[in-house]
mmCIF file of C-alpha atoms in Angstrom:
data_model
loop_
_atom_site.group_PDB
_atom_site.id
_atom_site.type_symbol
_atom_site.label_atom_id
_atom_site.label_comp_id
_atom_site.label_asym_id
_atom_site.label_seq_id
_atom_site.Cartn_x
_atom_site.Cartn_y
_atom_site.Cartn_z
ATOM 1 C CA MET V 1 -23.175 -10.551 9.328
ATOM 2 C CA LYS V 2 -24.804 -8.402 12.407
ATOM 3 C CA ASN V 3 -23.781 -5.306 11.163
ATOM 4 C CA ILE V 4 -22.770 -2.721 8.077
ATOM 5 C CA GLY V 5 -20.217 0.557 8.492
ATOM 6 C CA PHE V 6 -18.238 2.042 6.647
ATOM 7 C CA LEU V 7 -14.363 2.871 7.282
ATOM 8 C CA SER V 8 -13.242 6.404 5.842
ATOM 9 C CA PHE V 9 -9.617 7.051 5.620
ATOM 10 C CA GLY V 10 -10.472 10.905 5.483
ATOM 11 C CA HIS V 11 -8.045 11.411 2.721
ATOM 12 C CA TRP V 12 -7.805 15.475 1.437
ATOM 13 C CA ASN V 13 -5.718 16.722 -1.485
ATOM 14 C CA PRO V 14 -6.116 19.961 -3.192
ATOM 15 C CA SER V 15 -6.396 18.916 -6.217
ATOM 16 C CA PRO V 16 -9.484 20.614 -8.434
ATOM 17 C CA HIS V 17 -10.477 16.635 -8.999
ATOM 18 C CA SER V 18 -11.077 16.021 -5.251
ATOM 19 C CA MET V 19 -14.407 16.589 -3.433
ATOM 20 C CA THR V 20 -11.845 17.135 -0.340
ATOM 21 C CA ARG V 21 -9.033 19.717 -0.566
ATOM 22 C CA SER V 22 -8.656 20.521 2.666
ATOM 23 C CA ALA V 23 -8.657 19.175 6.101
ATOM 24 C CA SER V 24 -12.010 21.365 7.084
ATOM 25 C CA ASP V 25 -13.535 19.696 4.217
ATOM 26 C CA VAL V 26 -12.771 16.123 5.332
ATOM 27 C CA LEU V 27 -13.672 16.959 9.346
ATOM 28 C CA HIS V 28 -17.069 18.591 7.548
ATOM 29 C CA GLN V 29 -17.749 15.753 5.340
ATOM 30 C CA SER V 30 -16.752 13.069 7.775
ATOM 31 C CA ILE V 31 -19.573 14.364 10.458
ATOM 32 C CA ASP V 32 -22.428 14.572 6.938
ATOM 33 C CA LEU V 33 -21.793 11.580 6.218
ATOM 34 C CA ALA V 34 -22.088 9.659 8.979
ATOM 35 C CA VAL V 35 -25.393 11.520 9.323
ATOM 36 C CA ALA V 36 -26.115 10.452 6.278
ATOM 37 C CA ALA V 37 -25.611 7.072 6.787
ATOM 38 C CA GLU V 38 -27.585 6.889 9.980
ATOM 39 C CA GLU V 39 -30.351 7.599 8.175
ATOM 40 C CA LEU V 40 -29.580 5.071 5.244
ATOM 41 C CA GLY V 41 -29.842 2.694 7.919
ATOM 42 C CA ALA V 42 -26.389 2.021 8.289
ATOM 43 C CA ASP V 43 -24.843 0.760 11.704
ATOM 44 C CA GLY V 44 -21.426 1.927 12.027
ATOM 45 C CA ALA V 45 -19.250 5.687 10.958
ATOM 46 C CA TYR V 46 -15.527 4.581 11.411
ATOM 47 C CA PHE V 47 -12.460 6.809 10.404
ATOM 48 C CA ARG V 48 -9.128 5.947 10.117
ATOM 49 C CA VAL V 49 -6.411 7.572 11.999
ATOM 50 C CA HIS V 50 -2.877 8.774 10.584
ATOM 51 C CA HIS V 51 -0.155 11.438 11.457
ATOM 52 C CA PHE V 52 2.117 13.338 9.612
ATOM 53 C CA ALA V 53 -0.433 12.722 6.309
ATOM 54 C CA ARG V 54 -3.096 14.772 4.591
ATOM 55 C CA GLN V 55 -5.358 12.489 6.130
ATOM 56 C CA LEU V 56 -7.528 12.178 9.844
ATOM 57 C CA ALA V 57 -5.456 12.323 12.999
ATOM 58 C CA SER V 58 -6.808 13.566 16.128
ATOM 59 C CA PRO V 59 -10.031 11.588 16.353
ATOM 60 C CA PHE V 60 -11.474 12.804 19.253
ATOM 61 C CA PRO V 61 -12.982 15.877 18.420
ATOM 62 C CA LEU V 62 -14.532 14.184 15.127
ATOM 63 C CA LEU V 63 -15.731 11.493 17.252
ATOM 64 C CA ALA V 64 -17.700 13.644 19.754
ATOM 65 C CA ALA V 65 -19.067 15.998 17.030
ATOM 66 C CA VAL V 66 -20.282 13.055 15.323
ATOM 67 C CA GLY V 67 -21.873 11.243 18.535
ATOM 68 C CA ALA V 68 -23.303 14.800 19.167
ATOM 69 C CA ARG V 69 -24.677 14.520 15.596
ATOM 70 C CA THR V 70 -26.544 11.360 15.143
ATOM 71 C CA SER V 71 -28.428 9.161 17.856
ATOM 72 C CA ARG V 72 -27.930 5.460 17.147
ATOM 73 C CA ILE V 73 -24.907 4.554 14.490
ATOM 74 C CA GLU V 74 -21.526 3.170 15.844
ATOM 75 C CA ILE V 75 -18.951 5.393 16.121
ATOM 76 C CA GLY V 76 -15.116 4.706 16.365
ATOM 77 C CA THR V 77 -11.951 4.099 15.053
ATOM 78 C CA GLY V 78 -10.133 1.577 12.656
ATOM 79 C CA VAL V 79 -7.166 2.297 14.077
ATOM 80 C CA ILE V 80 -5.165 4.505 16.627
ATOM 81 C CA ASP V 81 -2.066 4.131 16.427
ATOM 82 C CA MET V 82 -1.125 3.595 20.457
ATOM 83 C CA ARG V 83 2.965 4.219 20.395
ATOM 84 C CA TYR V 84 1.877 8.219 19.739
ATOM 85 C CA GLU V 85 -0.832 8.390 22.547
ATOM 86 C CA ASN V 86 -0.519 9.206 26.270
ATOM 87 C CA PRO V 87 -2.618 6.540 28.044
ATOM 88 C CA CYS V 88 -3.954 8.990 30.658
ATOM 89 C CA TYR V 89 -5.351 11.952 28.604
ATOM 90 C CA MET V 90 -6.668 9.391 25.716
ATOM 91 C CA ALA V 91 -9.100 7.791 28.406
ATOM 92 C CA GLU V 92 -10.161 11.101 29.153
ATOM 93 C CA ASP V 93 -11.004 11.678 25.548
ATOM 94 C CA ALA V 94 -12.278 8.544 25.048
ATOM 95 C CA GLY V 95 -14.452 8.855 28.305
ATOM 96 C CA SER V 96 -15.931 11.852 26.965
ATOM 97 C CA ALA V 97 -16.449 11.316 23.528
ATOM 98 C CA ASP V 98 -18.257 8.205 25.084
ATOM 99 C CA LEU V 99 -20.759 10.150 27.034
ATOM 100 C CA ILE V 100 -21.252 12.184 24.427
ATOM 101 C CA SER V 101 -22.697 9.485 22.376
ATOM 102 C CA ASP V 102 -24.502 7.422 25.018
ATOM 103 C CA GLY V 103 -22.263 4.738 25.073
ATOM 104 C CA ARG V 104 -21.669 4.219 20.608
ATOM 105 C CA LEU V 105 -17.833 4.304 20.888
ATOM 106 C CA GLN V 106 -16.235 1.451 19.678
ATOM 107 C CA LEU V 107 -12.770 2.508 19.493
ATOM 108 C CA GLY V 108 -10.140 0.351 17.120
ATOM 109 C CA ILE V 109 -6.400 0.542 18.609
ATOM 110 C CA SER V 110 -3.379 -1.197 17.415
ATOM 111 C CA ARG V 111 0.565 -0.644 17.394
ATOM 112 C CA GLY V 112 -0.022 1.126 13.941
ATOM 113 C CA SER V 113 1.205 0.814 10.298
ATOM 114 C CA PRO V 114 3.701 1.654 8.536
ATOM 115 C CA GLU V 115 4.725 5.740 8.706
ATOM 116 C CA GLN V 116 5.070 9.030 6.771
ATOM 117 C CA VAL V 117 7.781 9.959 8.697
ATOM 118 C CA ILE V 118 10.418 7.966 10.820
ATOM 119 C CA GLU V 119 9.417 6.828 13.970
ATOM 120 C CA GLY V 120 7.069 9.723 14.401
ATOM 121 C CA TYR V 121 5.955 8.902 17.667
ATOM 122 C CA ARG V 122 9.110 10.395 18.820
ATOM 123 C CA TYR V 123 8.198 13.760 17.788
ATOM 124 C CA PHE V 124 4.576 13.277 20.001
ATOM 125 C CA GLY V 125 7.646 12.508 23.093
ATOM 126 C CA HIS V 126 7.192 8.918 23.426
ATOM 127 C CA HIS V 127 10.250 6.471 23.303
ATOM 128 C CA PRO V 128 10.539 2.718 23.507
ATOM 129 C CA ALA V 129 12.562 1.829 27.480
ATOM 130 C CA GLU V 130 15.941 0.464 26.798
ATOM 131 C CA GLY V 131 16.337 -2.773 25.345
ATOM 132 C CA SER V 132 12.651 -2.494 24.296
ATOM 133 C CA ASP V 133 10.867 -1.826 20.698
ATOM 134 C CA HIS V 134 8.512 0.207 19.448
ATOM 135 C CA ALA V 135 5.799 -2.522 19.097
ATOM 136 C CA ALA V 136 6.184 -3.224 23.015
ATOM 137 C CA MET V 137 6.197 0.453 23.561
ATOM 138 C CA ALA V 138 2.483 0.617 22.245
ATOM 139 C CA ARG V 139 1.705 -2.608 24.269
ATOM 140 C CA GLU V 140 2.571 -1.114 27.241
ATOM 141 C CA HIS V 141 0.083 1.927 26.084
ATOM 142 C CA THR V 142 -2.327 -0.481 25.602
ATOM 143 C CA ALA V 143 -2.136 -2.143 28.996
ATOM 144 C CA THR V 144 -2.080 1.618 30.749
ATOM 145 C CA PHE V 145 -5.500 2.225 28.877
ATOM 146 C CA LEU V 146 -7.167 -0.329 29.278
ATOM 147 C CA ARG V 147 -7.018 -0.609 33.095
ATOM 148 C CA LEU V 148 -7.768 3.487 33.457
ATOM 149 C CA LEU V 149 -10.535 2.270 31.779
ATOM 150 C CA GLU V 150 -11.755 -0.088 33.957
ATOM 151 C CA GLY V 151 -12.124 3.445 36.613
ATOM 152 C CA GLU V 152 -9.950 2.052 39.705
ATOM 153 C CA GLY V 153 -8.482 4.332 41.440
ATOM 154 C CA PHE V 154 -5.110 5.117 41.514
ATOM 155 C CA ALA V 155 -3.974 8.239 42.184
ATOM 156 C CA GLU V 156 -3.363 9.902 45.417
ATOM 157 C CA PRO V 157 -5.434 13.002 46.421
ATOM 158 C CA ASN V 158 -4.299 16.070 47.831
ATOM 159 C CA PRO V 159 -4.926 16.750 51.268
ATOM 160 C CA ARG V 160 -5.917 20.304 50.641
ATOM 161 C CA PRO V 161 -7.564 20.289 47.156
ATOM 162 C CA MET V 162 -9.363 22.710 45.295
ATOM 163 C CA PHE V 163 -12.598 21.442 44.899
ATOM 164 C CA PRO V 164 -13.969 18.194 48.099
ATOM 165 C CA ASN V 165 -12.844 14.501 46.618
ATOM 166 C CA PRO V 166 -14.569 11.077 46.930
ATOM 167 C CA PRO V 167 -13.173 9.005 49.393
ATOM 168 C CA GLY V 168 -9.856 6.597 48.382
ATOM 169 C CA LEU V 169 -7.770 6.653 45.450
ATOM 170 C CA LEU V 170 -9.075 9.030 42.899
ATOM 171 C CA ARG V 171 -9.469 7.968 38.876
ATOM 172 C CA LEU V 172 -9.438 10.177 35.394
ATOM 173 C CA GLU V 173 -12.662 11.679 34.498
ATOM 174 C CA PRO V 174 -15.288 11.418 32.898
ATOM 175 C CA HIS V 175 -15.513 7.894 33.125
ATOM 176 C CA SER V 176 -17.376 5.982 31.201
ATOM 177 C CA PRO V 177 -18.147 2.768 32.118
ATOM 178 C CA GLY V 178 -18.812 -0.647 29.563
ATOM 179 C CA LEU V 179 -16.403 1.466 27.330
ATOM 180 C CA ARG V 180 -13.236 -1.361 28.234
ATOM 181 C CA ASP V 181 -15.558 -4.072 26.624
ATOM 182 C CA ARG V 182 -15.603 -1.812 23.443
ATOM 183 C CA ILE V 183 -12.174 -1.552 22.640
ATOM 184 C CA TRP V 184 -11.294 -3.519 19.505
ATOM 185 C CA TRP V 185 -7.312 -4.497 18.355
ATOM 186 C CA GLY V 186 -6.369 -3.880 14.567
ATOM 187 C CA ALA V 187 -4.520 -7.432 14.167
ATOM 188 C CA ALA V 188 -2.508 -7.934 11.145
ATOM 189 C CA THR V 189 -1.370 -11.636 12.032
ATOM 190 C CA ARG V 190 -2.904 -15.031 13.494
ATOM 191 C CA ALA V 191 -0.734 -15.049 16.227
ATOM 192 C CA THR V 192 -1.200 -11.333 17.009
ATOM 193 C CA ALA V 193 -5.608 -12.001 17.299
ATOM 194 C CA GLU V 194 -4.977 -14.691 19.807
ATOM 195 C CA TRP V 195 -3.226 -11.948 21.915
ATOM 196 C CA THR V 196 -6.007 -9.567 21.607
ATOM 197 C CA ALA V 197 -8.320 -11.902 22.510
ATOM 198 C CA GLU V 198 -6.111 -12.532 25.452
ATOM 199 C CA GLN V 199 -6.349 -8.990 26.175
ATOM 200 C CA GLY V 200 -10.153 -9.230 26.342
ATOM 201 C CA MET V 201 -10.496 -7.108 23.418
ATOM 202 C CA ASN V 202 -12.679 -7.506 20.487
ATOM 203 C CA LEU V 203 -10.851 -8.020 17.154
ATOM 204 C CA MET V 204 -10.445 -5.719 14.019
ATOM 205 C CA SER V 205 -9.020 -7.389 11.139
ATOM 206 C CA SER V 206 -8.821 -4.921 7.536
ATOM 207 C CA THR V 207 -7.524 -5.636 3.783
ATOM 208 C CA LEU V 208 -3.955 -6.520 5.440
ATOM 209 C CA LEU V 209 -2.468 -9.372 6.427
ATOM 210 C CA SER V 210 1.060 -9.196 7.502
ATOM 211 C CA GLU V 211 1.988 -12.482 6.646
ATOM 212 C CA ASP V 212 1.402 -14.635 3.690
ATOM 213 C CA THR V 213 0.757 -18.935 3.733
ATOM 214 C CA GLY V 214 -0.304 -18.975 -0.448
ATOM 215 C CA VAL V 215 -3.929 -19.470 0.537
ATOM 216 C CA PRO V 216 -6.824 -16.438 -0.741
ATOM 217 C CA PHE V 217 -6.807 -13.701 1.717
ATOM 218 C CA HIS V 218 -10.488 -14.416 2.896
ATOM 219 C CA GLN V 219 -9.374 -18.014 3.780
ATOM 220 C CA LEU V 220 -6.332 -16.623 5.929
ATOM 221 C CA GLN V 221 -8.518 -14.089 7.507
ATOM 222 C CA ALA V 222 -11.246 -16.282 8.238
ATOM 223 C CA GLU V 223 -8.675 -18.718 10.427
ATOM 224 C CA GLN V 224 -7.628 -15.629 11.986
ATOM 225 C CA ILE V 225 -10.884 -14.935 13.260
ATOM 226 C CA GLU V 226 -11.350 -18.981 14.021
ATOM 227 C CA ARG V 227 -7.779 -18.594 16.376
ATOM 228 C CA PHE V 228 -9.073 -15.127 17.829
ATOM 229 C CA ARG V 229 -12.369 -16.933 19.103
ATOM 230 C CA SER V 230 -10.878 -19.986 19.920
ATOM 231 C CA GLU V 231 -8.042 -18.262 22.482
ATOM 232 C CA TRP V 232 -10.926 -16.065 23.657
ATOM 233 C CA LYS V 233 -13.264 -19.085 24.752
ATOM 234 C CA ALA V 234 -9.643 -20.469 26.615
ATOM 235 C CA ALA V 235 -8.941 -17.549 28.403
ATOM 236 C CA GLY V 236 -12.457 -17.518 29.691
ATOM 237 C CA HIS V 237 -13.649 -14.134 29.558
ATOM 238 C CA LEU V 238 -17.472 -13.991 29.988
ATOM 239 C CA ARG V 239 -18.856 -11.475 27.368
ATOM 240 C CA GLU V 240 -19.500 -12.574 23.583
ATOM 241 C CA PRO V 241 -16.614 -10.979 21.548
ATOM 242 C CA ARG V 242 -16.824 -9.208 17.972
ATOM 243 C CA VAL V 243 -15.173 -9.084 15.040
ATOM 244 C CA SER V 244 -14.939 -7.016 12.478
ATOM 245 C CA VAL V 245 -13.346 -7.188 8.595
ATOM 246 C CA SER V 246 -12.942 -4.410 6.280
ATOM 247 C CA ARG V 247 -14.127 -4.937 2.191
ATOM 248 C CA SER V 248 -13.699 -2.222 -0.256
ATOM 249 C CA ILE V 249 -17.298 -3.290 -2.143
ATOM 250 C CA MET V 250 -18.237 -1.502 -4.813
ATOM 251 C CA PRO V 251 -21.782 -1.973 -6.209
ATOM 252 C CA LEU V 252 -22.076 -0.977 -9.957
ATOM 253 C CA VAL V 253 -25.544 0.418 -10.032
ATOM 254 C CA THR V 254 -25.059 3.843 -11.642
ATOM 255 C CA GLU V 255 -22.962 5.316 -14.764
ATOM 256 C CA MET V 256 -20.706 6.798 -12.054
ATOM 257 C CA ASP V 257 -20.041 3.838 -10.756
ATOM 258 C CA HIS V 258 -19.136 2.391 -13.573
ATOM 259 C CA ALA V 259 -17.070 5.199 -14.950
ATOM 260 C CA TYR V 260 -14.823 5.363 -11.414
ATOM 261 C CA PHE V 261 -14.597 1.381 -10.453
ATOM 262 C CA GLY V 262 -15.533 -0.607 -13.343
ATOM 263 C CA ASN V 263 -11.490 -1.767 -14.313
ATOM 264 C CA GLU V 264 -12.001 -3.031 -11.008
ATOM 265 C CA ARG V 265 -13.939 -6.114 -12.327
ATOM 266 C CA GLN V 266 -10.888 -8.065 -12.486
ATOM 267 C CA SER V 267 -9.141 -7.023 -9.015
ATOM 268 C CA THR V 268 -7.429 -10.378 -7.298
ATOM 269 C CA ASP V 269 -5.897 -10.336 -3.905
ATOM 270 C CA GLN V 270 -2.012 -8.718 -4.126
ATOM 271 C CA VAL V 271 1.121 -10.610 -2.513
ATOM 272 C CA GLY V 272 3.927 -8.011 -1.534
ATOM 273 C CA ILE V 273 6.376 -6.531 1.089
ATOM 274 C CA LEU V 274 5.867 -4.802 4.051
ATOM 275 C CA ASP V 275 8.290 -4.358 6.800
ATOM 276 C CA GLY V 276 11.104 -6.564 5.414
ATOM 277 C CA GLY V 277 7.964 -9.099 5.108
ATOM 278 C CA ARG V 278 5.160 -10.797 2.702
ATOM 279 C CA ALA V 279 2.260 -9.566 3.408
ATOM 280 C CA ARG V 280 -1.165 -10.559 1.677
ATOM 281 C CA PHE V 281 -4.025 -7.544 0.608
ATOM 282 C CA GLY V 282 -7.274 -8.302 -0.540
ATOM 283 C CA LYS V 283 -9.098 -7.907 -3.262
ATOM 284 C CA THR V 284 -11.648 -4.728 -4.568
ATOM 285 C CA TYR V 285 -15.129 -6.347 -4.900
ATOM 286 C CA ALA V 286 -16.374 -4.355 -8.221
ATOM 287 C CA ALA V 287 -19.484 -5.928 -10.165
ATOM 288 C CA GLU V 288 -23.337 -5.523 -9.967
ATOM 289 C CA PRO V 289 -24.929 -6.453 -7.199
ATOM 290 C CA ASP V 290 -26.235 -9.764 -8.391
ATOM 291 C CA VAL V 291 -22.969 -10.636 -8.980
ATOM 292 C CA LEU V 292 -21.164 -9.378 -5.612
ATOM 293 C CA VAL V 293 -24.363 -11.126 -3.807
ATOM 294 C CA LYS V 294 -22.640 -14.541 -4.877
ATOM 295 C CA GLU V 295 -18.538 -13.604 -4.548
ATOM 296 C CA LEU V 296 -19.113 -11.832 -1.117
ATOM 297 C CA ALA V 297 -21.371 -15.449 -0.236
ATOM 298 C CA GLU V 298 -17.949 -16.849 -0.744
ATOM 299 C CA ASP V 299 -16.069 -14.738 1.526
ATOM 300 C CA GLU V 300 -15.365 -16.954 4.869
ATOM 301 C CA ALA V 301 -14.014 -14.374 6.699
ATOM 302 C CA ILE V 302 -17.335 -11.929 6.146
ATOM 303 C CA ALA V 303 -19.290 -15.118 7.116
ATOM 304 C CA ALA V 304 -17.035 -15.676 10.381
ATOM 305 C CA ALA V 305 -17.732 -11.746 11.337
ATOM 306 C CA ASP V 306 -20.298 -9.845 12.687
ATOM 307 C CA THR V 307 -19.525 -6.249 11.538
ATOM 308 C CA LEU V 308 -18.765 -5.591 7.750
ATOM 309 C CA LEU V 309 -16.748 -1.964 7.614
ATOM 310 C CA LEU V 310 -17.191 -0.685 3.760
ATOM 311 C CA THR V 311 -13.848 1.027 2.899
ATOM 312 C CA VAL V 312 -15.310 4.707 1.439
ATOM 313 C CA PRO V 313 -13.742 6.484 -1.438
ATOM 314 C CA ASN V 314 -14.243 9.789 0.912
ATOM 315 C CA GLN V 315 -12.517 12.353 -1.928
ATOM 316 C CA LEU V 316 -15.347 11.658 -4.663
ATOM 317 C CA GLY V 317 -17.191 13.652 -1.283
ATOM 318 C CA VAL V 318 -20.486 13.302 0.847
ATOM 319 C CA ASP V 319 -23.155 12.579 -1.980
ATOM 320 C CA TYR V 320 -21.738 9.603 -3.541
ATOM 321 C CA ASN V 321 -20.109 7.895 -0.848
ATOM 322 C CA ALA V 322 -23.777 7.902 0.691
ATOM 323 C CA GLN V 323 -25.209 7.055 -2.595
ATOM 324 C CA LEU V 324 -22.253 3.860 -2.731
ATOM 325 C CA ILE V 325 -23.851 2.751 0.966
ATOM 326 C CA GLU V 326 -27.340 3.055 -0.009
ATOM 327 C CA SER V 327 -26.544 0.721 -2.680
ATOM 328 C CA LEU V 328 -24.714 -1.679 -0.784
ATOM 329 C CA LEU V 329 -27.260 -1.989 1.991
ATOM 330 C CA THR V 330 -30.318 -2.074 -0.315
ATOM 331 C CA HIS V 331 -29.199 -4.347 -3.085
ATOM 332 C CA VAL V 332 -26.216 -6.733 -1.658
ATOM 333 C CA ALA V 333 -26.916 -6.933 2.409
ATOM 334 C CA PRO V 334 -29.723 -8.318 2.755
ATOM 335 C CA GLU V 335 -29.252 -10.934 0.578
ATOM 336 C CA LEU V 336 -26.414 -11.949 2.847
ATOM 337 C CA GLY V 337 -28.445 -12.016 5.721
ATOM 338 C CA TRP V 338 -28.274 -8.839 7.114
ATOM 339 C CA ARG V 339 -31.034 -7.687 9.082
#
């Protein structure tokens, strides 16, 4: 395990028990938590993207702000729903955010997850082609986005432009060299992980797999990672791929930790129905640090990945989540080979 970051779903709720009661609270606290995580020595700050929900959505202003306030930490998403995206506009936004952060953007994208509204992407002006479906549309948007990030010119210039053009066809600007290699696909199945490798994208795998073979979650996820790496090698890509997994890990160090998460000690994998099919959900790890070290050492997917993303309870506020990250980095991660 080379890298440890946090993943925030960016929830807010007007409840008096929430530390994030508005979108403004979440956005400002997300920036502050990224700054705190960098100061603590963490490697990444990642944010979930959901539409029509009291959660973080439009990611690029936030990523740019985090990039401007930090200097070392990776910044990214986990994940952007490509059904909603205009690839051209997204390429410009991503290029800008990456340049502001001096090349630290790690952009997680995917087909998307169950939505708050029915076919919400249609409200954004996106409609699957005749005979196609929303998943194919997401992959089509992705293919266009990846081509744009390569930076090749494709647009015929105006012979009488307002400003002088470089010779040849024009590309979108600003272009950030190297960003194409820092795109990750959120894969929820083994087959999708293989497709991800074929496309030359890094693999991002969360605490949910939309399939179930009866084995523990971490073993199924480890198989997914193995298939990804095998397909990557077969595809002949020249660079080394990256793989991240997400986990809910709660070191029980303080009285507040025990009050919030002590009841999660007995957490186990869950199997349920998602979009009409069986899905397996990973458990929450909650225990004293020495117990966590033993439990996490047996997690085969964490061992196979190079990046671990700690899902944080963002509604508990910046101070508590910074303490949670510090507990993991101080008491648990070194025993698992981090740094």
